XYZ file of C-alpha atoms in Angstrom:
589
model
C -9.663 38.355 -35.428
C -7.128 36.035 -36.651
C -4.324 37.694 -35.070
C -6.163 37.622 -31.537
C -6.876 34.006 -31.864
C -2.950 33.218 -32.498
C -2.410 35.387 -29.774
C -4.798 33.371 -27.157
C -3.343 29.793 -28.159
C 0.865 30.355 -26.927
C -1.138 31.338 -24.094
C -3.495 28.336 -24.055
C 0.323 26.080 -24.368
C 1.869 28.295 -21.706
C -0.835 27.171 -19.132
C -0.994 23.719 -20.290
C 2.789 23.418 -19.779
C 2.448 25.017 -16.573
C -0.384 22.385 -15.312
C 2.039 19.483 -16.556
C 4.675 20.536 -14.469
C 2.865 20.443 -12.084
C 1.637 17.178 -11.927
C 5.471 16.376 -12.408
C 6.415 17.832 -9.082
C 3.001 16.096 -7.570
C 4.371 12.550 -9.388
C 7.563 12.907 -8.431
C 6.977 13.599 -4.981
C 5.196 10.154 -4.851
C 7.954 8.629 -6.576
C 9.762 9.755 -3.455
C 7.167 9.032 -0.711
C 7.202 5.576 -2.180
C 10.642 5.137 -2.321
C 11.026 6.128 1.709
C 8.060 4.364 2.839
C 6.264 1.905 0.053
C 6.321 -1.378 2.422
C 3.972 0.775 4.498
C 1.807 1.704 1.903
C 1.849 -1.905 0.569
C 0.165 -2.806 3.658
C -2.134 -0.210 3.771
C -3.859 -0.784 0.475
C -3.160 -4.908 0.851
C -2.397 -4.485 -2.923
C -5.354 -3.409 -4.331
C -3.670 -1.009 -6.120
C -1.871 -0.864 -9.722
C 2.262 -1.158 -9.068
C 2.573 1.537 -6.474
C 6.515 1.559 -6.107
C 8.808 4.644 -7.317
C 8.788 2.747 -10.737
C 4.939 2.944 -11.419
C 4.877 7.043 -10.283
C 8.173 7.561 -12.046
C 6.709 6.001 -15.607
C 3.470 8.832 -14.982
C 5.946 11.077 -14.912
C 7.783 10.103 -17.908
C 4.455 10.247 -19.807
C 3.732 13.194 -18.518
C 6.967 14.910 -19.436
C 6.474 12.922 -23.053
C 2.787 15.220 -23.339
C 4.862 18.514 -22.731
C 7.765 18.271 -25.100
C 6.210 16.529 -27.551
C 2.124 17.445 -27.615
C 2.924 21.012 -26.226
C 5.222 21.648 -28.746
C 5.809 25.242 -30.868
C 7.102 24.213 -33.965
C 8.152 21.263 -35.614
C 12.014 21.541 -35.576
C 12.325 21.556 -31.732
C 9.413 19.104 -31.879
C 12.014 16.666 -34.164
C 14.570 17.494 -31.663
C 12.413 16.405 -28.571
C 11.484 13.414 -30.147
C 15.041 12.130 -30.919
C 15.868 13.330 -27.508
C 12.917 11.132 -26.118
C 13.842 8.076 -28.594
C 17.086 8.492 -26.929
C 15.727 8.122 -22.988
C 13.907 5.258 -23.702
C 16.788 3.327 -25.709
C 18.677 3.846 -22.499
C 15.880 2.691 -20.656
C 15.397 -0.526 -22.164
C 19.143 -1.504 -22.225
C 19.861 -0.779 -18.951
C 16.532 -3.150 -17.960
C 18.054 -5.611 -20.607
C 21.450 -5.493 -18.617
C 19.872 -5.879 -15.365
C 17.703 -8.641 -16.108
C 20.858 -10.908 -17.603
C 22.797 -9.843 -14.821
C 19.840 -11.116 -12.283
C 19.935 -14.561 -14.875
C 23.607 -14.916 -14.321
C 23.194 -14.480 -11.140
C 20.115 -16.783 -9.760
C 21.802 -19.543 -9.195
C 23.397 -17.466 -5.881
C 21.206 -15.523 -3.992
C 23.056 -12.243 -2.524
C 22.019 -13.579 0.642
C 22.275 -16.560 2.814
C 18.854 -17.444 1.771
C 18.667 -21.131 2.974
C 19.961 -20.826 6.641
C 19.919 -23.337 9.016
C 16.625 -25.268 9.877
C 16.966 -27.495 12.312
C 16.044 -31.449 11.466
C 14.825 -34.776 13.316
C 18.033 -37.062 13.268
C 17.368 -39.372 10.319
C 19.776 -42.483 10.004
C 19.778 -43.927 6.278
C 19.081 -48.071 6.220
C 22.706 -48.329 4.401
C 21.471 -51.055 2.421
C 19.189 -50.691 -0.765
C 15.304 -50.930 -0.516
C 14.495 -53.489 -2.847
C 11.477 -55.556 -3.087
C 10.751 -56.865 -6.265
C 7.513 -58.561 -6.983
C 5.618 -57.643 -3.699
C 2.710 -56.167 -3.358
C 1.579 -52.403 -2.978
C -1.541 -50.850 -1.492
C -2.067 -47.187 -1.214
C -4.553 -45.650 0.765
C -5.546 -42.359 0.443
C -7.581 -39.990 3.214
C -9.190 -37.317 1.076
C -9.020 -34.422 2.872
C -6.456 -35.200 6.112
C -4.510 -32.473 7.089
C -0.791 -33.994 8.676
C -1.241 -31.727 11.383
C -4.374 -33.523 12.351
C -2.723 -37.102 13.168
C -1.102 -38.057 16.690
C 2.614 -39.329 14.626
C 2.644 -35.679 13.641
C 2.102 -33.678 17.137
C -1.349 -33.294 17.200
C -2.629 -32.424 20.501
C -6.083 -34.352 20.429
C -5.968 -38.286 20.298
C -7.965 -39.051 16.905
C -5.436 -41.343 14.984
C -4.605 -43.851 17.121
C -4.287 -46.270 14.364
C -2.776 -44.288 11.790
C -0.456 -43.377 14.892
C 0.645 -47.147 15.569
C 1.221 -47.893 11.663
C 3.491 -44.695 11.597
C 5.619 -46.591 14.200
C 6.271 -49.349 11.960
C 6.413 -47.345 8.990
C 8.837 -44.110 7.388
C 7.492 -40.735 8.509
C 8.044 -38.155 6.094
C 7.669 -34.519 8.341
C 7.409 -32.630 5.153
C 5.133 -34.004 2.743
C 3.084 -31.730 0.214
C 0.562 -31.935 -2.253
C 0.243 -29.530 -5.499
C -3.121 -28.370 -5.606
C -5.821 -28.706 -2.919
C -8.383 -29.915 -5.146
C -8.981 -34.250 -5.416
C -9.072 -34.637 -8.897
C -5.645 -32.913 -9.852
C -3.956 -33.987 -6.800
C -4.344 -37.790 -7.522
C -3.858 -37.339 -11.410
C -0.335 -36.218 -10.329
C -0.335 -38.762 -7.097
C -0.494 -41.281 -9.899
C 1.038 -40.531 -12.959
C 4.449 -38.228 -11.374
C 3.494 -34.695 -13.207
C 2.167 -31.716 -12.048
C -1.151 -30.119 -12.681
C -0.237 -27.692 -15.115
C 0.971 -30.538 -17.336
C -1.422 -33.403 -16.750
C -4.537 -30.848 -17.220
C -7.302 -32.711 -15.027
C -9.386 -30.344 -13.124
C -12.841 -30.036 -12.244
C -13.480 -26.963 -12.323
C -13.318 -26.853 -16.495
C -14.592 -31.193 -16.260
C -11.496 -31.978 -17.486
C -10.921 -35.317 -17.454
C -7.395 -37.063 -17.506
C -5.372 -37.341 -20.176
C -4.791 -40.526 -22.077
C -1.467 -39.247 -23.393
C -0.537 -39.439 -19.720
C 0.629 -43.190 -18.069
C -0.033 -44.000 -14.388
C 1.446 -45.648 -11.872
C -1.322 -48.661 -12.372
C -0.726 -48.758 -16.188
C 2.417 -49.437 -15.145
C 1.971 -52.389 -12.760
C -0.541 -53.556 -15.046
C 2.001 -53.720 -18.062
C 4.305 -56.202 -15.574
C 2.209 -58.562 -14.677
C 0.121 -57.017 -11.426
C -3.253 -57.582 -10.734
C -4.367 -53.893 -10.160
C -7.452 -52.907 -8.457
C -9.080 -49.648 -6.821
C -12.089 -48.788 -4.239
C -12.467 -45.331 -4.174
C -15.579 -42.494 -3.166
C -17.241 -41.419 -6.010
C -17.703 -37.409 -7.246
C -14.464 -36.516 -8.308
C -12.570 -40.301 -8.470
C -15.513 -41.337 -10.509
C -14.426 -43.172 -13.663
C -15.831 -40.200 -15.808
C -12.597 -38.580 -14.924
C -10.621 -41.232 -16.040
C -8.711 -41.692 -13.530
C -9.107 -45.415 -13.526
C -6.689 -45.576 -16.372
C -4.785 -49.048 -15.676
C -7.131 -50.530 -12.938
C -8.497 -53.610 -13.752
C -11.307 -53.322 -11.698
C -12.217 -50.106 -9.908
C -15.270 -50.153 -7.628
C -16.920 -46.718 -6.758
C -18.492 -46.578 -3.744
C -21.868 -44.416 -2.984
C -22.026 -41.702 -0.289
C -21.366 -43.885 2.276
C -17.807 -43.781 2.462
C -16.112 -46.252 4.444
C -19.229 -47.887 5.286
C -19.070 -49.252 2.022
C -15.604 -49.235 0.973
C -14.263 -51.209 3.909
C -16.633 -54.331 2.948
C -15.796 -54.276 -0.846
C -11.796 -53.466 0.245
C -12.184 -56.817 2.435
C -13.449 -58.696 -0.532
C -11.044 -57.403 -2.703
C -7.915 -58.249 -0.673
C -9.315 -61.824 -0.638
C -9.447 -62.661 -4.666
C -5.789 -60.849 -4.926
C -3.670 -62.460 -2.076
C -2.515 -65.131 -4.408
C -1.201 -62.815 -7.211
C 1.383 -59.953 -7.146
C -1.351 -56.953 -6.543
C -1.402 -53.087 -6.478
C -4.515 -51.787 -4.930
C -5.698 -48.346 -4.438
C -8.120 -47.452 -1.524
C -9.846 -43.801 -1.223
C -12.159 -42.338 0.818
C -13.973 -38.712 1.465
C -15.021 -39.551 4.958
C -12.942 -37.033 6.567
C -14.085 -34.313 3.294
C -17.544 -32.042 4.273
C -20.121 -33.198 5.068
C -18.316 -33.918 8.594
C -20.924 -36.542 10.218
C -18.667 -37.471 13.408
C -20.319 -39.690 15.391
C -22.164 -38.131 18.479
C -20.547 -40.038 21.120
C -17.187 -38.575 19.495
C -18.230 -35.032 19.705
C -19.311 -35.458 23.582
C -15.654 -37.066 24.338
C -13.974 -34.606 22.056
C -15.755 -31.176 22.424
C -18.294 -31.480 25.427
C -18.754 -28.135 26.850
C -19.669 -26.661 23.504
C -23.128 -23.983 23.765
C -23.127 -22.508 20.317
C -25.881 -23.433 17.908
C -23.963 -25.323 15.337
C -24.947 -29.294 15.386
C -23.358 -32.001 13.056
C -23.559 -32.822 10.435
C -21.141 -29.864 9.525
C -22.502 -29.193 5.372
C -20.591 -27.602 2.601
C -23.188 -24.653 2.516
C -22.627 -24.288 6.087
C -18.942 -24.186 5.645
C -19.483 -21.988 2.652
C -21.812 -19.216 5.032
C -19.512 -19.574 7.641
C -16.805 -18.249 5.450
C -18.681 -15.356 3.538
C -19.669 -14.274 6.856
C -23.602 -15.428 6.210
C -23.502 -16.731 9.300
C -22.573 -15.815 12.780
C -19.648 -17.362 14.101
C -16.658 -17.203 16.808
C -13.380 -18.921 17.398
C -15.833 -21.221 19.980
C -18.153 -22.096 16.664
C -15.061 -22.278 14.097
C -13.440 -24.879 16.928
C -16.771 -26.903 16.984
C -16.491 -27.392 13.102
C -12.912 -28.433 13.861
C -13.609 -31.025 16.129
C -16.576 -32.103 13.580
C -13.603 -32.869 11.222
C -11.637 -34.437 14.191
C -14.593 -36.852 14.185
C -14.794 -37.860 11.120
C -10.722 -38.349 11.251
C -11.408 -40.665 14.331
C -13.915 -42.372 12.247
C -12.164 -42.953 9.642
C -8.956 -43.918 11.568
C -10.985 -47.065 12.995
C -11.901 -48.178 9.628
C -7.961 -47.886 8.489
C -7.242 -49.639 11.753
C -9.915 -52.705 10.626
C -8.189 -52.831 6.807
C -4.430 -53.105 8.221
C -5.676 -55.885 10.719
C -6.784 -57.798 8.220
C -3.995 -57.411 6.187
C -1.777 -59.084 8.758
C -4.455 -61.656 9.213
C -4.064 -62.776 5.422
C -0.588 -62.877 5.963
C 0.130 -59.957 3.304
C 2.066 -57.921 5.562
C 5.431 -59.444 5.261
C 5.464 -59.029 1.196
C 3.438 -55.660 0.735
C 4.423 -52.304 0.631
C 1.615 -50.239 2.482
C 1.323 -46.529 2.071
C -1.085 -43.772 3.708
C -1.350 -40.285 2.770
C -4.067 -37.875 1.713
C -4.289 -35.435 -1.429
C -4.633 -32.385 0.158
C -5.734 -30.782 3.651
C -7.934 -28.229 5.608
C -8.587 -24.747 6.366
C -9.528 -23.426 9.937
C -9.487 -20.260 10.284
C -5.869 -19.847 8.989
C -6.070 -17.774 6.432
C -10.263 -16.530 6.786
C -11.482 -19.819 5.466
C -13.572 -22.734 7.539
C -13.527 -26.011 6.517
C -12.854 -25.020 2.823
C -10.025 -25.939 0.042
C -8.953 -25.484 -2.864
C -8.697 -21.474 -2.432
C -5.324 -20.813 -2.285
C -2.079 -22.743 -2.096
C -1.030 -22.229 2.178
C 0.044 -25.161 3.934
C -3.048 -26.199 5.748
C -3.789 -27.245 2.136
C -0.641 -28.485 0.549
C 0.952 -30.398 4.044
C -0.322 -33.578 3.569
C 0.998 -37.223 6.109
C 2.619 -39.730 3.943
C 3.539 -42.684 5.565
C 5.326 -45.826 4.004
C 5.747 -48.920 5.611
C 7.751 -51.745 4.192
C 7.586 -55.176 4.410
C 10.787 -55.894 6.389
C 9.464 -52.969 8.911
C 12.921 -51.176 7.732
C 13.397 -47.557 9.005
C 10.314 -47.983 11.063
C 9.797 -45.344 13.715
C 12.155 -43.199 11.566
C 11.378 -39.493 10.479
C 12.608 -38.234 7.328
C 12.268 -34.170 7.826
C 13.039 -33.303 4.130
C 10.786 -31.696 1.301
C 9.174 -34.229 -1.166
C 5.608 -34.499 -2.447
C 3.343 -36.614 -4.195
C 4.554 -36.578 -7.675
C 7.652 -38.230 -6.051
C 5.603 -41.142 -4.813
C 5.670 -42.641 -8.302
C 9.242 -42.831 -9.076
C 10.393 -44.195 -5.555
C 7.583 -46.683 -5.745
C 8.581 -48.226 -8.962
C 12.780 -48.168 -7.751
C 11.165 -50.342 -5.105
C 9.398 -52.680 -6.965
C 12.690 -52.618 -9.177
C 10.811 -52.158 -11.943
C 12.790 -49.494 -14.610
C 10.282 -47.140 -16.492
C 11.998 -44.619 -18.581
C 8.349 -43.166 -19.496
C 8.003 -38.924 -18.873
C 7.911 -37.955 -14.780
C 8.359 -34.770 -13.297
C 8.859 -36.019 -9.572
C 11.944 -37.911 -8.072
C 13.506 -40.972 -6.837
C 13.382 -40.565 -3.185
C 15.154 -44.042 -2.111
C 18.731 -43.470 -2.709
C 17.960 -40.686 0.173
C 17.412 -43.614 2.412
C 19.129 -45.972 1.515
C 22.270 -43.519 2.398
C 23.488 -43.498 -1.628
C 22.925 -40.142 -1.855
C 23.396 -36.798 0.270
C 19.857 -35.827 2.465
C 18.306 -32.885 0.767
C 15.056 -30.933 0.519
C 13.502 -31.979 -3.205
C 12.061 -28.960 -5.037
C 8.316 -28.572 -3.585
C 5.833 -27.098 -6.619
C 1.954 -26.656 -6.469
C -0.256 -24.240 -8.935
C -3.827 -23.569 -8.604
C -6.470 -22.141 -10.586
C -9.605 -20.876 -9.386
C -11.949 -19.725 -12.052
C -13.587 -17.375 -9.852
C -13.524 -13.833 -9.485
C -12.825 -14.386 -5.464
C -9.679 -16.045 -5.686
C -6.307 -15.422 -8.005
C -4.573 -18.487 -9.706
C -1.505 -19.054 -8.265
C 1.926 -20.707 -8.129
C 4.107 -21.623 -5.259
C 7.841 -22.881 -5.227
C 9.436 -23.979 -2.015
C 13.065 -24.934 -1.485
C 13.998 -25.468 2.090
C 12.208 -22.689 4.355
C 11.506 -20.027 2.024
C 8.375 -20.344 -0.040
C 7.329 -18.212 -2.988
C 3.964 -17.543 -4.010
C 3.088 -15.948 -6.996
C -0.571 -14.807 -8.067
C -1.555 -13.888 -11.974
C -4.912 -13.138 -12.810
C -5.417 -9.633 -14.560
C -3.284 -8.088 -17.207
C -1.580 -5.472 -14.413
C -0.525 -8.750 -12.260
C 0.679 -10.297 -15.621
C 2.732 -6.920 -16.428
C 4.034 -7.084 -12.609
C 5.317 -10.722 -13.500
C 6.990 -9.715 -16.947
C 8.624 -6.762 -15.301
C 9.846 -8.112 -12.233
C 12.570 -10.197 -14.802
C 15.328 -7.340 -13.585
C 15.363 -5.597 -10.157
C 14.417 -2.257 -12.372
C 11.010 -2.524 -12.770
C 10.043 -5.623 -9.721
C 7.606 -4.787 -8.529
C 6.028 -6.635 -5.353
C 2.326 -6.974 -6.390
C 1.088 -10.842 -6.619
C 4.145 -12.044 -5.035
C 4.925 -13.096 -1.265
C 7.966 -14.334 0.777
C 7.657 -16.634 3.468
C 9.778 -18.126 6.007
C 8.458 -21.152 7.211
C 10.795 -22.095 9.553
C 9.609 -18.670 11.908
C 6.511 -18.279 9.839
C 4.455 -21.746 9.392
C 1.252 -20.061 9.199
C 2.536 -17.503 6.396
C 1.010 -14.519 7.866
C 4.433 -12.402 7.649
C 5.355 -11.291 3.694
C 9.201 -10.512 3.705
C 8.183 -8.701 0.827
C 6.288 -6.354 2.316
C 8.090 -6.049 5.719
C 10.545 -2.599 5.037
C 13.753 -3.589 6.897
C 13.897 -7.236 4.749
C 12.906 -6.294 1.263
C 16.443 -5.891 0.498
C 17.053 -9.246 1.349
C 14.123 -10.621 0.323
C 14.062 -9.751 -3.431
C 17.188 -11.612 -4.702
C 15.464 -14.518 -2.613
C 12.341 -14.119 -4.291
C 14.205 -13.651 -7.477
C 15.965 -17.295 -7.083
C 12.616 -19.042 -6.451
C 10.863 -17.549 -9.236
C 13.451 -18.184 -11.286
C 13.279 -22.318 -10.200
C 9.207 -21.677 -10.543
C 9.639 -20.896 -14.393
C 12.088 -23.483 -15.219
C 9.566 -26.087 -13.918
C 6.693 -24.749 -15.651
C 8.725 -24.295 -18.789
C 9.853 -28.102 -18.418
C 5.771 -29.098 -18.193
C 5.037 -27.162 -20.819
C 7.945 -29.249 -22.899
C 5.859 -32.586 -22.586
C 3.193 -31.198 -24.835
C 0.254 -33.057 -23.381
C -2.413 -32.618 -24.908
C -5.742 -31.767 -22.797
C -8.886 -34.073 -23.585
C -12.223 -32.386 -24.126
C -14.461 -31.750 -21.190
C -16.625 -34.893 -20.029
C -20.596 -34.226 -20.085
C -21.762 -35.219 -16.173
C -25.542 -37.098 -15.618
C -27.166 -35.448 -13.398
C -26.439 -38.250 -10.201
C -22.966 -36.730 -10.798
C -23.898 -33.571 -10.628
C -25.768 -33.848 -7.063
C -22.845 -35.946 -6.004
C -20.303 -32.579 -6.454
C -22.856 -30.214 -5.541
C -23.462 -31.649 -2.267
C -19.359 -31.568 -1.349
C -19.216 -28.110 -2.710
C -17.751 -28.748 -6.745
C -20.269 -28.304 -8.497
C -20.249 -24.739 -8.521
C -17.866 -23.966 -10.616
C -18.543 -26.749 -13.283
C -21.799 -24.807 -13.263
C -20.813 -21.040 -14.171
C -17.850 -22.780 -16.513
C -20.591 -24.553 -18.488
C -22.451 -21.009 -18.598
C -20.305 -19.249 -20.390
């Protein structure tokens, strides 16, 4: 009996082995199919599945080869043998991804391709003399929500900024402004205090509040002897988040917007003409609920027959883009000319402020500023009037438009990268007033003042969702080519770790775009067979840049407060413009 059983099991080995090679052949195969062809099957799956490049079939096969010399072994000398011979393959292995990874570290700082190119610019002629105005007066007004693309001054085709559009001729256009998160809260902690979100913390979504540990640009002023002052829409400006930090008085408006923010602005202006003053004006009137003025719509969209009527809600926004509710490009261009209203709106309120600004006589001593925090989706990228999903450039291209009080530059464009957590250092270099304090943007005067050569500053923004829908993400952008990088799940984290040498990158949670060809970043390179080979050592570079920013955040070791409890008139207040969601499920948990 005993002999037959040790008969039956070499037999029961044989067959095993046999199966395994099998599968080898089958893996291999794919290994090879995915080496020929893997951009195509990128596309096909859109990612959904777990590193499918020759890499991911050709580790199966490893482990599959590890089960049949080591598991379906005979006996144990050729089972020490197999094992040394295995310890062996995988020392080789990791050296040779060790070597490849320093090599690709040696080598980031020159792409193996002309990665840059040439993209053409506006003509921008530096003032050749230094922008200095010390002791006058700043006001910064902030459009939540304003797309650039939206405004006259930056080629839109509809005439809804005529205001805006007449300051920008007085003022310093800059073509390429960005934000770093599409969220308000975030995007104005870093608007005001020159670091990015990672390392400043704030976000809603967790009711984190700003840092203390973290100075602003009005703590600043403050600290020198201005008069600082703020009017801003409440929900996620509110003082709970502490971004008042260095305001000496900050008024929050109700729902009303500019309805009541104008009056209070007016009033404002008049107790601080006498004094040296920084004053910070904000608004959600273009943000949902879009409640354009009838008359508006008529002039702007008047042949519309679909069903949707303003006022364009969050929820309806929200249906429209889970498909709840049936829509066309006709419908999605009705809610786009809602938000068109509320820009024109809001453009005549702007108009009213910067006319009385010249009627006080402030003009000639103040530097005046517009821009917004973030922007818009339409359709772009599957979302209607939404943000704060992902990090595209409906979201992050914000207008920023400075106007100085000697009108220099005015009418110029300058067509380089820079964002918001610049605005901070070039401010104070204008108010020539030297802060050695911790900022992760840059000095953008010397640029044009001619001192220094015209570049593209480094352009960073990271989101994170807290949602099962949506993957956090990182972008870095250096002239045309952007990088985006997603990390949510262990297998994107493992894609990230591996991708440090070209022997195990894999293309999962990345993308490539050009934005020069590309601007509405529907076109991976990384997925696109005939440019991966180009496209990697690019992608390489940028991620490369990405981690050395993050890396420098992480070096300021601030420290993140602990979440803020919200009364319940806050909580309608973020629930009605779409927040309060995810404050909600966080709080759940």
């Amino acid at each position: 009996m005993n002999a037959e059983h040790n008969v039956q099991r070499p037999d029961r080995r044989a067959r095993a082995r046999e199966v395994v090679a099998g599968l080898e052949l089958v893996f291999l195969t794919l290994a090879l199919l995915t080496a020929l062809c893997g951009g195509m099957v990128y596309r096909y799956f859109e990612y959904q599945v777990l590193l499918l490049t020759p890499t991911a079939w050709l580790l199966v096969l490893v482990g599959l080869w590890l089960v049949r010399v080591v598991v379906l072994v005979d006996d144990r000398a050729t089972f020490r043998r197999r094992v040394r011979v295995v310890g062996a393959v995988v020392l080789v292995a990791v050296l040779v991804h060790l070597a490849d990874a320093v090599y690709v570290l040696i080598r980031q700082g020159e792409p193996e391709v002309d990665w840059a190119g040439q993209v053409p610019r506006e003509d921008f002629k530096p003032a050749g003399r230094k922008l200095r105005y010390p002791g006058d007066n700043l006001i910064l007004i902030s459009i939540d929500t304003l797309r650039a693309d939206h405004l006259g001054c930056y080629g839109y085709r509809e005439e809804v900024s005529p205001n805006v559009d007449r300051f920008a001729g007085d003022a310093v256009r800059f073509a390429r402004a960005h934000a770093h998160v599409g969220v308000t809260l975030p995007s104005h902690a870093s608007m005001f205090t020159s670091l990015y979100p990672g390392t400043h913390k704030a976000e809603v979504a967790r009711s984190i509040p700003l840092t203390p540990e973290a100075t602003t640009l009005a703590e600043v002023l403050r600290d020198r002897g201005y008069r600082t002052a703020a009017v801003v829409d409440d929900a996620q400006l509110d003082r709970v988040w502490h971004v008042d930090q260095g305001f000496q008085t900050y008024d929050v408006a109700p729902v009303e917007g500019f309805r009541t923010i104008l009056p209070v602005t007016l009033k404002r202006l008049e107790e601080l003409k006498e004094d040296k003053f920084f004053l910070f004006v904000h608004t959600y009137d273009v943000h949902t609920p879009y409640r354009p003025d009838p008359e508006d719509m008529h002039d702007l969209f008047a042949n519309y027959q679909g069903a949707f009527r303003p006022t364009v809600t969050d929820s309806l926004a929200k249906a429209i883009a889970g498909q709840y509710v049936r829509c066309n490009l006709n419908d999605v261009r009705y809610v786009e000319t809602a938000y068109d209203g509320g820009i024109l709106w809001t453009d005549a309120q702007v108009g009213l402020l910067l006319r009385r600004i010249e009627e006080l006589g402030l003009a000639g001593n103040t530097v005046v500023i517009i821009t917004s925090d973030h922007g818009e989706g339409f359709n772009e990228h599957g979302r209607v009037a939404c943000h704060g999903y992902h990090l595209w450039e409906e979201l992050l291209h914000v207008p920023l438009l400075v106007r100085f009080p000697d009108r220099a530059l005015a009418g110029s464009v300058f067509d380089y990268d820079v964002s918001l957590v610049d605005l901070m250092p070039s401010l104070l270099y204008t108010l020539t007033l030297p802060y050695d304090g911790r900022m992760q943007g840059t000095n953008v005067l010397p640029q044009l003042e001619g001192r220094e050569a015209l570049r593209d500053l480094p352009v960073f923004a990271e989101n994170q969702c807290f949602d099962d829908l949506h993957r956090d993400q990182r972008t870095y952008q250096r002239g045309r080519y952007k990088m985006v990088e997603e990390s949510r799940t262990w297998r994107d984290r493992l894609s990230v770790f591996a991708g440090r040498s070209r022997v195990l990158y894999t293309l999962r949670g990345r993308g490539l775009y050009d934005l020069y060809h590309d601007y509405d970043e529907t076109r991976n390179l990384l997925t696109i067979d005939y440019r991966v080979a180009q496209a990697v050592p690019v992608a390489q570079y940028l991620e490369g840049r990405l981690r050395d920013l993050v890396r420098q955040g992480e070096g300021f070791k601030l420290v993140a407060p602990e979440p803020v409890e919200l009364t319940r008139e806050e909580r309608d207040r973020l629930r009605a413009m779409g927040y309060i969601q995810a404050v909600e499920r966080e709080g759940e948990e």
